[in-house]
Structure formats: structure tokens, C-alpha cells
XYZ file of C-alpha atoms in Angstrom:
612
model
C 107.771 100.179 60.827
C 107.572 100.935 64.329
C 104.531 100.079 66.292
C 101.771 103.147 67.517
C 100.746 103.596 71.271
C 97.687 101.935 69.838
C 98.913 99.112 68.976
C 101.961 99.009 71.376
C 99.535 99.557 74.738
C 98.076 95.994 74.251
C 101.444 94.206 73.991
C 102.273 95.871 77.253
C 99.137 95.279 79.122
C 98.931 91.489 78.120
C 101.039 90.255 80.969
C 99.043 91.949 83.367
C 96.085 90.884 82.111
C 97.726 87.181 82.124
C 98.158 87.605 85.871
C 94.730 89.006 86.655
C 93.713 85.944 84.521
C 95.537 83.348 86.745
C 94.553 84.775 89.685
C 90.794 85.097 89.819
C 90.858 81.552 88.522
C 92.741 80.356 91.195
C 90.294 78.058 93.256
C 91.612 79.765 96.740
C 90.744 82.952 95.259
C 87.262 82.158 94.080
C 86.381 80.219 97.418
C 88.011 83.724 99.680
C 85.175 85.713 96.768
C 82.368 83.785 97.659
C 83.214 83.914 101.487
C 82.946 87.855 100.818
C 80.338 87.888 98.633
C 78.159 85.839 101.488
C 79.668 87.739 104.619
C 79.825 91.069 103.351
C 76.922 91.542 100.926
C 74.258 91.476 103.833
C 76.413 93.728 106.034
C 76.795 96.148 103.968
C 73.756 96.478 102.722
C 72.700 96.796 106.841
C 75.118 99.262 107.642
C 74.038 101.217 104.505
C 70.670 101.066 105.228
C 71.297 101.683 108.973
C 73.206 104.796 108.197
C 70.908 106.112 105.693
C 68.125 106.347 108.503
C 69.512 107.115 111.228
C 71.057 110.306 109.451
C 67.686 111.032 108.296
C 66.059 110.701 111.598
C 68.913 112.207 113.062
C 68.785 115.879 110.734
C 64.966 115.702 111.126
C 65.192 115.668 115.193
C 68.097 118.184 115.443
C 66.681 120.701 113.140
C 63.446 120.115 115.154
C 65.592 121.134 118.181
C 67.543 123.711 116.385
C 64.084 125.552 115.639
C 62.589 125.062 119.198
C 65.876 126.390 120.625
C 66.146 129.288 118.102
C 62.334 130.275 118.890
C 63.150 130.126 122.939
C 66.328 131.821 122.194
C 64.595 134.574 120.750
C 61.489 134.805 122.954
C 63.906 134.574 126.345
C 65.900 137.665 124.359
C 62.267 139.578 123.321
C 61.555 138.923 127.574
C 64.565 140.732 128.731
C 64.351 143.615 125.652
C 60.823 144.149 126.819
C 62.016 144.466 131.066
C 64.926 147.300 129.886
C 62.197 148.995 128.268
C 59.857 148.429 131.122
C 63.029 149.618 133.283
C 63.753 152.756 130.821
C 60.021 153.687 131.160
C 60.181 153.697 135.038
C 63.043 156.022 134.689
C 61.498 158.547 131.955
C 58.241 158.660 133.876
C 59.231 159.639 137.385
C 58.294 163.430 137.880
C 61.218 164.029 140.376
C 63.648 162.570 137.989
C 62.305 164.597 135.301
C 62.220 167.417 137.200
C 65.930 167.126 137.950
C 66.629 166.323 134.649
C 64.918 170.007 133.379
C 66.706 172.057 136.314
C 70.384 171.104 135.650
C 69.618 171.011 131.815
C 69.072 175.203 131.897
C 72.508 175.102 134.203
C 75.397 177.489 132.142
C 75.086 176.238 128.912
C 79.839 176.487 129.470
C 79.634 173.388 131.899
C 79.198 170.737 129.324
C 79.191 167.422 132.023
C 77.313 167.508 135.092
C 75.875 165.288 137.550
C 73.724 165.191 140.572
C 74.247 162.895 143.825
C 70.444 163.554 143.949
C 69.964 162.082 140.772
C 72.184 159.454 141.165
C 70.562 158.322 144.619
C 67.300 158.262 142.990
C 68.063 156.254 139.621
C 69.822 153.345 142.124
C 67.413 152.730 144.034
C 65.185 152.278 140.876
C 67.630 150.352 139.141
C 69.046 148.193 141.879
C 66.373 144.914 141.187
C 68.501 144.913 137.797
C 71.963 144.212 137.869
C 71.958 143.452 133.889
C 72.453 147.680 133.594
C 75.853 149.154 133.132
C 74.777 153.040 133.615
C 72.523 155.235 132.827
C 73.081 158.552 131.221
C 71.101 161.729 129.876
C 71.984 163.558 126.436
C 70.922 166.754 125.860
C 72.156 169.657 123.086
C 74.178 171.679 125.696
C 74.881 168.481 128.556
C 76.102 165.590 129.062
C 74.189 164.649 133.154
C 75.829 161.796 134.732
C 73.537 159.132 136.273
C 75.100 156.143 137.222
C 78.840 155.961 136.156
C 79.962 158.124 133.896
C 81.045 157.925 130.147
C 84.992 158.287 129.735
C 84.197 159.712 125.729
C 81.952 162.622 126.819
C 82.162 164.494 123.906
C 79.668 165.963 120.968
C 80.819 162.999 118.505
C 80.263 160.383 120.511
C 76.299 161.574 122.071
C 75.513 162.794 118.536
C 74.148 159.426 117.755
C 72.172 159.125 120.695
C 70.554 162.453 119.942
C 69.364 161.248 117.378
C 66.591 159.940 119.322
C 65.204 163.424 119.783
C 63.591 162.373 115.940
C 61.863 159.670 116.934
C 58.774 160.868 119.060
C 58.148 158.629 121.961
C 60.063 155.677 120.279
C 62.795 153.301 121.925
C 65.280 152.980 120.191
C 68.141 150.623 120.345
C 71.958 151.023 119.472
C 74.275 147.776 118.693
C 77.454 146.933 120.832
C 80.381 149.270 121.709
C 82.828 149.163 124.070
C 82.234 151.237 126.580
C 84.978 152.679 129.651
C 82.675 154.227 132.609
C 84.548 156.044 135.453
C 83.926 157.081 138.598
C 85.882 159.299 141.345
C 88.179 155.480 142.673
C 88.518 153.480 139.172
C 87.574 152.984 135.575
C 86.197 150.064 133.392
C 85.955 149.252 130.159
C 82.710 146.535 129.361
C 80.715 146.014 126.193
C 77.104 147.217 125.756
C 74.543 147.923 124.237
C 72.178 150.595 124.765
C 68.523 151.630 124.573
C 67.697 155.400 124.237
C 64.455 157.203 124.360
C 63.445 161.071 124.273
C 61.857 162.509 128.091
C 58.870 164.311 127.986
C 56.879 166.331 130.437
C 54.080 164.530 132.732
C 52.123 167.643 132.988
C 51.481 167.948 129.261
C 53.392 165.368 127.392
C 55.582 167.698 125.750
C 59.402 166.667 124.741
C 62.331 168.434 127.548
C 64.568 168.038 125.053
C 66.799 165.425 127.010
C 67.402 162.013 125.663
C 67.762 158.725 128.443
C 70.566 156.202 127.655
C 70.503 152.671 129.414
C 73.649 150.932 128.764
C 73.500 147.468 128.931
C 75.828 144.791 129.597
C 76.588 142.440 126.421
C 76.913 139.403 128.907
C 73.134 139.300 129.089
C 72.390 138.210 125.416
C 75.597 136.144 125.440
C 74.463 134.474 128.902
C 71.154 133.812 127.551
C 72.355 132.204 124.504
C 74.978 129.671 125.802
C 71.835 129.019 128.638
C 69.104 128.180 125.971
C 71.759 126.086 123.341
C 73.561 123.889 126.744
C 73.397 120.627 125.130
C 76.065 118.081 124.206
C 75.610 119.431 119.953
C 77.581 122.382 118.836
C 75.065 125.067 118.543
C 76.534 128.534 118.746
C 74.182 131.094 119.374
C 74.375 134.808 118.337
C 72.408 138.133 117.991
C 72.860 140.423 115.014
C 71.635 144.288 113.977
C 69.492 144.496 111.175
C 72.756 145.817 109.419
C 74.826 142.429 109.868
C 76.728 143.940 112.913
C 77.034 142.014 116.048
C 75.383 142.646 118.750
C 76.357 139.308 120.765
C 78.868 136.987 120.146
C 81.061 134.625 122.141
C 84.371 135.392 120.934
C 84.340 139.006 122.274
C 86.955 140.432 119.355
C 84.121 139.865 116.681
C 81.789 142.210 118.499
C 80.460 145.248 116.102
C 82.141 143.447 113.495
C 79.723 141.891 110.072
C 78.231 138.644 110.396
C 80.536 138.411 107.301
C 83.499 137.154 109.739
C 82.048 134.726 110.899
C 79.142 133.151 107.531
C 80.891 134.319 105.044
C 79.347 136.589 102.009
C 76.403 134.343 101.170
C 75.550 133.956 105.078
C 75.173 137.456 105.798
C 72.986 137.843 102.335
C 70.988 134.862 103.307
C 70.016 136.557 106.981
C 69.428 139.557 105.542
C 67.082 138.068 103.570
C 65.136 136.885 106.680
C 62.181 139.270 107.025
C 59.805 139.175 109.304
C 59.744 135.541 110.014
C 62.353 132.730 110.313
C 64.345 130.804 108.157
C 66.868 127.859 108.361
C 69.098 126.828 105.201
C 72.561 124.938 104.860
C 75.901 126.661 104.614
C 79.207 126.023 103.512
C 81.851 128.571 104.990
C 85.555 127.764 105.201
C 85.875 124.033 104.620
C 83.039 123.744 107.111
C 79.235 122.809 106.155
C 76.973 124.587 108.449
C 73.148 124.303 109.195
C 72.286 127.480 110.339
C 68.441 128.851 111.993
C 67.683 132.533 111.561
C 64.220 134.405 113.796
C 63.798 138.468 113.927
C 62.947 139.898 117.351
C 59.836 141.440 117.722
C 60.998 144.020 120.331
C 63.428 145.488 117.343
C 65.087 144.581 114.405
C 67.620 142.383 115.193
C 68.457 138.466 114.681
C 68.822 135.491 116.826
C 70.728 133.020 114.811
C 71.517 129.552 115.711
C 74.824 127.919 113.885
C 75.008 123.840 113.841
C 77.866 121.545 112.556
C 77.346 118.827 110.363
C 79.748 116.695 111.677
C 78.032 117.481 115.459
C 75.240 116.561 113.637
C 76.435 113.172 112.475
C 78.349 112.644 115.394
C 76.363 109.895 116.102
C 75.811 108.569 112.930
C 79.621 108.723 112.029
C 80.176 106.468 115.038
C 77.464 103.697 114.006
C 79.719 103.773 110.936
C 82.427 103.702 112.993
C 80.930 100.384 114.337
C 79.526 99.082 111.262
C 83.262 99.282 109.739
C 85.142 97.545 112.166
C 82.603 94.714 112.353
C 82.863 94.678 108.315
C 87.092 94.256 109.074
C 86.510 91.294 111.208
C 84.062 89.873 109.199
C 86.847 90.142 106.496
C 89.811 88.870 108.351
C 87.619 85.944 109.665
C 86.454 85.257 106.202
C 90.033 85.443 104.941
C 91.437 82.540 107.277
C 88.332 80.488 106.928
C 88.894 80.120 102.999
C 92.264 79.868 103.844
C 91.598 77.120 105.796
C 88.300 75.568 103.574
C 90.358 76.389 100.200
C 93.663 74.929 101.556
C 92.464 71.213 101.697
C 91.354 71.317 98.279
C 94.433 73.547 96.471
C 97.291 72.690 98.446
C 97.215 69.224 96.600
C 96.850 70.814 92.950
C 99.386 73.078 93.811
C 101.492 70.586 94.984
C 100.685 68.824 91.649
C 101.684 71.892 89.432
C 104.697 72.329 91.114
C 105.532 68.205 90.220
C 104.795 68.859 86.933
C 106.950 71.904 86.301
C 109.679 69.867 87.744
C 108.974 67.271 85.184
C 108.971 69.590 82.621
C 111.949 71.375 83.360
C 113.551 67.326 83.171
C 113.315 66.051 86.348
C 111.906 62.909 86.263
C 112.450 61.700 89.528
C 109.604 63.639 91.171
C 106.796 61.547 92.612
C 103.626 62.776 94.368
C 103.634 61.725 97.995
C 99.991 60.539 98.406
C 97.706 61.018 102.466
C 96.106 58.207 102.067
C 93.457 59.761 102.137
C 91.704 57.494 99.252
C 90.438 60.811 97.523
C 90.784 62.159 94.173
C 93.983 63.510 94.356
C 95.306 60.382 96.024
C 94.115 59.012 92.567
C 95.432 61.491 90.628
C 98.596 61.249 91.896
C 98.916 57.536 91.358
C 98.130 58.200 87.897
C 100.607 60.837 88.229
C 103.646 58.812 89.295
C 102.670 56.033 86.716
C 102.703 58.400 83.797
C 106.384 60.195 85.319
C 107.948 56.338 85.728
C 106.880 55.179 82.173
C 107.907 58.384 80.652
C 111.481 58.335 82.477
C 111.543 54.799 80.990
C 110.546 55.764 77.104
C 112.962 58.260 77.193
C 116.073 56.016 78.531
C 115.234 53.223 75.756
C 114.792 56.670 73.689
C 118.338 57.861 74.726
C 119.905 54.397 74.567
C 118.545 54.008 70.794
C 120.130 57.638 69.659
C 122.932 57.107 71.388
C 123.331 54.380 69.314
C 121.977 55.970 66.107
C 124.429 58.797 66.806
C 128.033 56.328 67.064
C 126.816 54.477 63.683
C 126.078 57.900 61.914
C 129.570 59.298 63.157
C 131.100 56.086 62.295
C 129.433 56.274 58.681
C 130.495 59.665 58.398
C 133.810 59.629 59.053
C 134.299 56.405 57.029
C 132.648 58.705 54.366
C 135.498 61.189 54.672
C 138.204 58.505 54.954
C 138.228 56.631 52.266
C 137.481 59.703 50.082
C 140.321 61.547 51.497
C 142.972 58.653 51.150
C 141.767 57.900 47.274
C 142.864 61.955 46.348
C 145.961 61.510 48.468
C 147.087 58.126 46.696
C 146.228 60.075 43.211
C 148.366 62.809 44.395
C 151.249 60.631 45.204
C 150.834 58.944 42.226
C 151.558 61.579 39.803
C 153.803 62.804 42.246
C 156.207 60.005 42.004
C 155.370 59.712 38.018
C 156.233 63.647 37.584
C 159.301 63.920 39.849
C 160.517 60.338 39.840
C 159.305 59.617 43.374
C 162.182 62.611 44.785
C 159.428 63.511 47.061
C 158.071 60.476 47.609
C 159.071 60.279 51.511
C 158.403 63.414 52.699
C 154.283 62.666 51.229
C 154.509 59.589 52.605
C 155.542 60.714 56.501
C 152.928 63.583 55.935
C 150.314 60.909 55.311
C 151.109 58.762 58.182
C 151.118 61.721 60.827
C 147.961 62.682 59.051
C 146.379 59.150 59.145
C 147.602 58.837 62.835
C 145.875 61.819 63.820
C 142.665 61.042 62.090
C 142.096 57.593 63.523
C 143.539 58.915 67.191
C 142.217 56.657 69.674
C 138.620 56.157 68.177
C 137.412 59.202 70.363
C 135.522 61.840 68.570
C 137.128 65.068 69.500
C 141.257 65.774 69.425
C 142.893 68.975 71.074
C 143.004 72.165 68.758
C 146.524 71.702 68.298
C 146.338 68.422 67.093
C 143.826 69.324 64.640
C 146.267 72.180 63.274
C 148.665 69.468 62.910
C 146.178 67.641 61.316
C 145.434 70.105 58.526
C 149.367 71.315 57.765
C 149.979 67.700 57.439
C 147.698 67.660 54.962
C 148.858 70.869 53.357
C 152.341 70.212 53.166
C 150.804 67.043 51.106
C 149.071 69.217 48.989
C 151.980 71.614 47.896
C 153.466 69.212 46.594
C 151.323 68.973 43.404
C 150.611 72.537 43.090
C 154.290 73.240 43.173
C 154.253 75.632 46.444
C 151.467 77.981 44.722
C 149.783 78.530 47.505
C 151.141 80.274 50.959
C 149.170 78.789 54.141
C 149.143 80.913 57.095
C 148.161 79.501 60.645
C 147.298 81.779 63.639
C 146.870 79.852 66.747
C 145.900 81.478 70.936
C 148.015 79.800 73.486
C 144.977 79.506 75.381
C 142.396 77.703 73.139
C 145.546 74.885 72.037
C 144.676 72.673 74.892
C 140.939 72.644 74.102
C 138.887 70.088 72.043
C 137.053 70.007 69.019
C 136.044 67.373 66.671
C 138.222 65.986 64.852
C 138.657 66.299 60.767
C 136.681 69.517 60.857
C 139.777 71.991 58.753
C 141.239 69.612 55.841
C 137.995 69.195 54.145
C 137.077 72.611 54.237
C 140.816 73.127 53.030
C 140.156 70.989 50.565
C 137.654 72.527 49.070
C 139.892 76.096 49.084
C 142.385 73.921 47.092
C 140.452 72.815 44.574
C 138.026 75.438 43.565
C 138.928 79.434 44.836
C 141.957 78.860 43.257
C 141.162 77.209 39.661
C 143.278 79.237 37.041
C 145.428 80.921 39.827
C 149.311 79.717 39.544
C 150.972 81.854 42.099
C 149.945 84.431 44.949
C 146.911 81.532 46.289
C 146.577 82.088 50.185
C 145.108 80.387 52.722
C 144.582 81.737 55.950
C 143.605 79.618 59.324
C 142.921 81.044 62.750
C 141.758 79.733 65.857
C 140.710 82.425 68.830
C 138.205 82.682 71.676
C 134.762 84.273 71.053
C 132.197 84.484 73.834
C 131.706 81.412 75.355
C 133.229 79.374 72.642
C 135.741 78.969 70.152
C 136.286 80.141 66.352
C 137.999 78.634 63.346
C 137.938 80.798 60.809
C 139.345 79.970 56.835
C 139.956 82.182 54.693
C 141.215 82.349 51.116
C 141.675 85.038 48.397
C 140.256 82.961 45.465
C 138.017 83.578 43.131
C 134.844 83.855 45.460
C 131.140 82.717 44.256
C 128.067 83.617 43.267
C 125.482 84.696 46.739
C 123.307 82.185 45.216
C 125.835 79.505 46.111
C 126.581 80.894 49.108
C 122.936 80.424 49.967
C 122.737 76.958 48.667
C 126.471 75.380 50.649
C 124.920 77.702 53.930
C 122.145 74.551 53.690
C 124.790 71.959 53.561
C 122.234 70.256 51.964
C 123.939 66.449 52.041
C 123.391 66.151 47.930
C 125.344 69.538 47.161
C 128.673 68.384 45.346
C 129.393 70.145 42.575
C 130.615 73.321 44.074
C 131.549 72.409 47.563
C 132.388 69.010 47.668
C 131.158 66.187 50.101
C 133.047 67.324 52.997
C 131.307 70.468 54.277
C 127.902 69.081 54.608
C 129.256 66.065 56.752
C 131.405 68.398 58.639
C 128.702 70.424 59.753
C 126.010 67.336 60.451
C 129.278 65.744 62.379
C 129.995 69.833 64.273
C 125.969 69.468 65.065
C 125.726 65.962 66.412
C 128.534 66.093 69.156
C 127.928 69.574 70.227
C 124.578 70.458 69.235
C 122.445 72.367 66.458
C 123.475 75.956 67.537
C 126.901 75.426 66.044
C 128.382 74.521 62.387
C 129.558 76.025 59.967
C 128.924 79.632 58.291
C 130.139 80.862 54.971
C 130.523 83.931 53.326
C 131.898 84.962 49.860
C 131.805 87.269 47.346
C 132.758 87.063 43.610
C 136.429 88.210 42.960
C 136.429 88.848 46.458
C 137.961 85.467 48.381
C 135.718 83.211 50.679
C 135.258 82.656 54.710
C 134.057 80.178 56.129
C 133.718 80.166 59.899
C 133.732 76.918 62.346
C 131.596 78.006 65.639
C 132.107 75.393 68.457
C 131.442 75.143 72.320
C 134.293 75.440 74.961
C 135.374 71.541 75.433
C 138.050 70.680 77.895
């Protein structure tokens, strides 16, 4: 059954959490929290507060400003309208230039562009207090009269809008920016204006001549009264737009006659042309950028003065106050992290110190001691108490040692004198009917096996012999044994070159051999084997026995994989003590595994450590 992400997530997140755990408990780290929580709770909640007002006060005072700009903006703009029309009016009622005006007008209607030195004398020296005028022309239905400068596009398409003005009575009215060339008899130039047109009529009786004035006007003037009015250290841009959305002033000369569109976007230009009569300020987002932005219609015509602001001129104060605020909030933090360093470390260097003592001791060394200030604290204490508990524990556990150590030579020595006598009493019967069967022809041969046999068991008292000699051991005790089963039984021994020189314990094979003898093969006459090998396997080395008997039952396999010490029937007393013996000299990981089936032989498998 494999686990779901539900249940698998929880398993993988648990050593996290551990850590986390560990952590926040960690006295340094709850002494650095409460530093923070102390230093940084009441600065924060300043700068917070600090920044919440002054932004407030701050967007109150500039959009204040923005709308007493915006309303001198447009009233300085409504000022200088009003003089052009004051000017145009000057020009429209002087009876000479009128009279001028009506005599070239009825000139041959062929000559399509005329002009007058006359006429130009008198218009400059009406026009020369103003220098904000580009030229002035006159537009009838059969001329084009030069005043001052003269148009480069002189044709019908381009004066058919002015004419227009023949419609409007005695109105003004007012065209948005072009870009104008004007030429005269030494150079040309090319300036954008704008221009206010209005129709002549006749001083005598107020009738219409049919000829329409044009004042050109430089564009500089509405830009130059802008960037004048809006001078301040915010970014305010300034700009004047045509009841249509088309620009009539702007700073960035390319956008001139262009929509407001360019420049606010599609919901600015709905928004000012939404204005009215009156004025109107909302917020704007256009390109990334949010925008406060002031709108007021002229009263001299219907265009708009707007006023653009930043947010982040806005705020350019406030934003530094933060500024401030934050790098006072990073020292406060890096001189809140060394004081609990320093505060914490008196108190959890020693209980570190400790831990790490007592993983030592726990990992078996047990020579650690805690190295005490004198400081006559409680860790001082503590570690006292420490050293005493290490030193009586390394203590217990020598007497400990000394008494299994001692525990462990009588149980070998009880074992092996188990195996010993039991071994010689089936090897005296053997010889017995041995010499009674074959009248004793064999006699000498059994009796040198024995005595290699006994040599190598009782060695030199050690515990272990080298794998060879424990071969030796077993075909001793084989070539005993085939004897009294007539040669029945072929044994096969497969030994590495490299594992001969290595140890093992000694009387491990013959009783396991014994066993093979006496019950996988209990009917069988001829064709018994018995095969032993001895190899390398991982870090270790393998004896492995295995017959081609008659096998046994798994539950019997089960029970002998126990070598539970009262099992005899089946397997005899030597596996069981060859095991406990395989565990006590080189621990409980190794022993002894078997594995049979019925009819199918048995294996049993030795697994020991690498001993040199």
C-alpha cells in the first residue's frame, strides 16, 4: 500500500518542523525575540504612524497648491487671451486700416496674394508693444493681404478654415496650434501658433467687408506662462488643451495638435472632457505611472488648463522619512542582535557547552568533564553534579565490563565443554563398532584423525583458529565419519586463498556437519553429498553447508532459525551453542541462517566478521 500526498506531506514536513521546534526554543533565540519585540514594536508603530500623517498632510497641502496654481495658471492664460483680443480689436477698428483693407480687397480678383507696405507700416507700429504676435494676416474670398510676414501655404485649403469666421457675426474666434512657416523677401521660419480670427466690419455703419483678421500667435506664450506659474521643486507639468482634446500647449513640442490621449491615456482625455464649466481634480493611472491630475476651463474660450502631478513627487518627502525611519529600524536591529548576543551568551554558552558534554557521553566517551569559572553559579553546580554522575557511571560500567567479561569466558568455557565431551562420546561409539565390525583394520587411521581433530579443538585455549585450520578441523572429522557409513557420502570443500589466513571461532563446521550426517541423509545409502565453502561477502566472511538430503518441514526451519537452546530432536545440541558461541565473540548481527525445503537438501549459512 503506498502512502497518499496526504498522508506522505506530514512525514516530510516533520523534520522541518523539528528544527523550527528547536530553534525558537533555543534561549538565545527567545532573548534576540524579546530584544525585537521591545526595540522594534514602538518604532514601528512611530514610523507607521509618522508616515501615515505626514502623507496625509502632505496630499492635502499639494493638492491645495495644485488647485491655487491651476486657478493662477488659468487666470494668467484668460489675462493674455483677453490682451490679443484687446490687440485684434485695435486692429479691426482702425478706419485707415479698414479702409486699406476694402481698397486692395476689390483689386483683380486674378492676383490672389497681395500686400501693402502701407499696411504693413501701420499694423507695426500698432503691434510693436506686443512681441507675443507672430503675424498678422487678412482672409478674404478672392485674397490672401499680407500684413506682417507672410504665410508660406497661401492657398484656398489652408484659409478655408479661417473663413469660416465670416459665420460667426462679430465673434472671436480661436484656432488650436499649427505649425506655421512665415516668409519674407531675406528668410523664412517655421514657429508654432495659434491664432485668433475675427470678421471686419465697417465703422460707418457696422456692416461686415467681407475680410476676416488672423493674429497668429506664438505657442511659447502659453508654454512660458505655464512652466512660470508651476516653478517649484514638485513635478507639475502644465498644459493647455482645445475643447476637442487637441493640444494647444505642451512642453515636448512633437505632441503639439496631437490628443491629450498621448499623453493621459483613454480614461484621461474622457475624464477632461468631462470637465464642464468648472474644475475638477481626480487620480490617474497611465503607463505604470499614478498621476494626480487638476483640470479648469478658460473663460475667454473653450479650452483647458490642466495641471499633471506625480505621486512619487508627491511623496518625495514622505518616502525619505521612510527612508529614515528604515535605516534607524536596521540599526536598532543589528544593535539588538549583538546585545542578546552578548546578554544571551553568558547564560547559553554554558548549557551549550553542557549538551555538547553530554552527547560526547552518549556517543561513549566518558572521559569528558565540564571545566567549571568559578564562578559559584548554577552551572558551576551543575557541572559538579555533572562530572560526579560521568565518573561514577565510567566506574559502573568497568565493574559492569569486568563482570561480563567474566560471565562471557565461563559461558564459552561451558559451552565448549558442552560440545566436547558430547563430540568425543559419538566418536568413541564410532570407533567402537568400528573395530568390532572390521576387526580394528581401520583402527589407526580413526585414531590419527581423532588426535589432529582433538589437537585442533583444544589449540592453545584461544577462542578463534584460522579458516584453514577449521577446514582441517571438520575433514578430520569427516574422514572419521566415513568410516562407519562405508564412504556413502562424497564431501566437497571449496576454500578462497584469501579468506585461509583469517579467523573464526573455532568448532563452528563439525557440529553443523554433524547434524547433515545424521539426519538429511537417514535411509540414503549412496549418492549423500556434502558441500562446504568458505568466500568473502561484503565486509565479512561466509561458510556456507550444504547437503542434498532429505530437507524438512518450513515449520522446522522456523523453529532451528530460533536456536532455541532446548531444540534437540531435529537439530541436535550443536547448532544452538554454535550460534550463542558465533554471537558472543563477534556480536548479535551474526550466526547462523538456515534454509531447507522438503526433498529439496538443506543450507545452512555461517555469517562472521573479517578477523585477522
Amino acid at each position: 500500500m503506498h502512502p497518499t500526498p496526504e498522508t506522505a506531506r506530514p512525514s516530510r514536513w516533520k523534520p522541518l518542523r523539528n528544527r523550527l521546534s528547536t530553534l525558537t526554543s533555543s534561549i538565545r533565540v527567545k532573548w534576540m525575540l524579546l530584544l525585537f519585540l521591545f526595540s522594534l514594536t514602538p518604532l514601528l508603530a512611530l514610523g507607521f504612524i509618522s508616515f501615515s500623517i505626514s502623507k496625509s498632510t502632505i496630499n492635502s497641502k499639494v493638492t491645495e497648491y495644485s488647485e491655487q496654481l491651476l486657478k493662477q495658471t488659468a487666470e494668467n492664460v484668460d489675462t493674455r487671451l483677453g490682451i490679443y483680443k484687446d490687440m485684434m480689436m485695435q486692429v479691426v477698428g482702425n478706419n485707415d486700416i479698414v479702409s486699406m483693407l476694402r481698397t486692395m480687397d476689390r483689386a483683380d480678383g486674378e492676383q490672389y496674394d497681395l500686400d501693402s507696405l502701407s499696411l504693413t507700416t501701420k499694423l507695426s507700429t500698432i503691434i510693436a508693444i506686443n512681441q507675443d504676435l507672430q503675424s498678422i494676416s487678412f482672409i478674404s474670398n478672392q485674397h490672401y493681404i499680407k500684413g506682417i510676414y507672410r504665410w508660406k501655404d497661401r492657398n484656398k485649403e489652408t484659409v478655408a478654415p479661417f473663413l469660416q469666421t465670416l459665420d460667426d457675426g462679430s465673434n472671436f474666434r480661436w484656432f488650436s496650434t499649427r505649425l506655421g512657416t512665415y516668409v519674407d523677401s531675406l528668410n523664412a521660419q517655421t514657429v508654432p501658433v495659434f491664432s485668433l480670427a475675427k470678421q471686419i466690419y465697417k465703422m460707418s455703419d457696422d456692416s461686415p467687408v467681407g475680410i476676416v483678421a488672423v493674429l497668429d500667435i506664438r505657442e511659447d506664450v502659453l508654454k512660458e506662462i505655464g512652466s512660470r506659474t508651476t516653478k517649484s521643486q514638485m513635478d507639475i507639468q502644465s498644459f493647455v488643451i482645445d475643447g476637442k482634446g487637441q493640444m494647444i500647449s505642451y512642453p515636448d513640442n512633437s505632441l503639439l495638435g496631437k490628443s491629450v490621449k498621448e499623453v493621459l491615456g483613454e480614461d484621461g482625455f474622457k475624464a477632461l472632457m468631462s470637465t464642464g464649466a468648472g474644475e475638477r481634480g481626480f487620480p490617474l493611472k497611465y503607463q505604470g505611472q499614478k498621476l494626480i491630475v487638476n483640470s479648469k476651463k478658460l473663460h475667454t474660450n473653450d479650452w483647458i488648463v490642466v495641471n499633471v502631478i506625480s505621486e512619487s513627487s508627491l511623496y518625495k518627502d514622505s518616502n525619505r522619512l521612510l527612508q529614515i525611519l528604515m535605516i534607524i529600524a536596521l540599526i536598532c536591529i543589528l544593535f539588538s542582535v549583538l546585545t542578546a548576543f552578548l546578554l544571551a551568551g553568558s547564560i547559553s554558552k554554558p548549557i551549550l557547552r553542557m549538551i555538547k558534554l553530554m552527547r560526547q557521553v552518549m556517543s561513549g566517551d566518558l572521559t569528558v568533564r565540564f571545566k567549571a569559572k568559578r564562578r559559584h553559579d548554577e552551572f558551576d553546580v551543575l557541572g559538579e553534579n555533572f562530572n560526579y554522575m560521568v565518573s561514577r557511571i565510567d566506574e559502573l560500567l568497568a565493574a559492569v565490563y569486568e563482570e561480563q567479561n567474566q560471565k562471557r569466558v565461563a559461558e564459552l568455557k561451558a559451552l565448549q565443554a558442552q560440545i566436547n565431551p558430547h563430540f568425543l562420546y559419538n566418536t568413541l561409539d564410532v570407533i567402537k563398532w568400528t573395530a568390532l565390525l572390521q576387526k580394528a583394520n581401520n583402527a589407526a587411521e580413526m585414531v590419527s584423525l581423532l588426535s589432529r581433530l582433538l589437537r585442533i579443538s583444544l589449540g592453545k585455549g584461544e577462542e578463534t583458529v584460522t579458516v584453514e585450520e577449521e577446514l582441517e578441523h571438520v575433514q578430520c572429522y569427516l574422514g572419521i565419519q566415513k568410516f562407519r557409513f562405508n564412504f556413502a557420502i562424497e564431501t566437497f570443500v571449496e576454500l578462497e586463498d584469501d579468506v585461509r589466513p583469517l579467523r573464526t571461532p573455532k568448532l563452528i563446521l563439525q557440529p553443523i556437519v554433524e547434524n547433515a550426517i545424521k539426519h538429511a541423509f537417514p535411509d540414503q545409502e549412496a549418492g549423500g553429498e556434502i558441500r562446504i565453502r568458505c568466500y568473502r561477502s561484503g565486509d565479512g566472511v561466509t561458510f556456507e553447508i550444504r547437503d542434498n538430503g532429505c530437507g524438512m518441514e518450513p515449520a522446522l526451519v522456523a523453529s532451528l532459525n530460533r536456536f532455541e537452546m532446548g531444540v534437540d530432536k531435529a537439530g541436535g545440541i550443536g547448532l544452538p551453542n554454535v550460534d550463542e558461541r558465533i554471537k558472543l565473540i563477534c556480536g548479535k548481527m551474526y550466526g547462523l541462517n538456515i534454509q531447507s525445503e522438503p526433498g529439496a537438501g538443506t543450507c545452512i549459512r555461517i555469517q562472521l566478521p573479517e578477523m585477522k
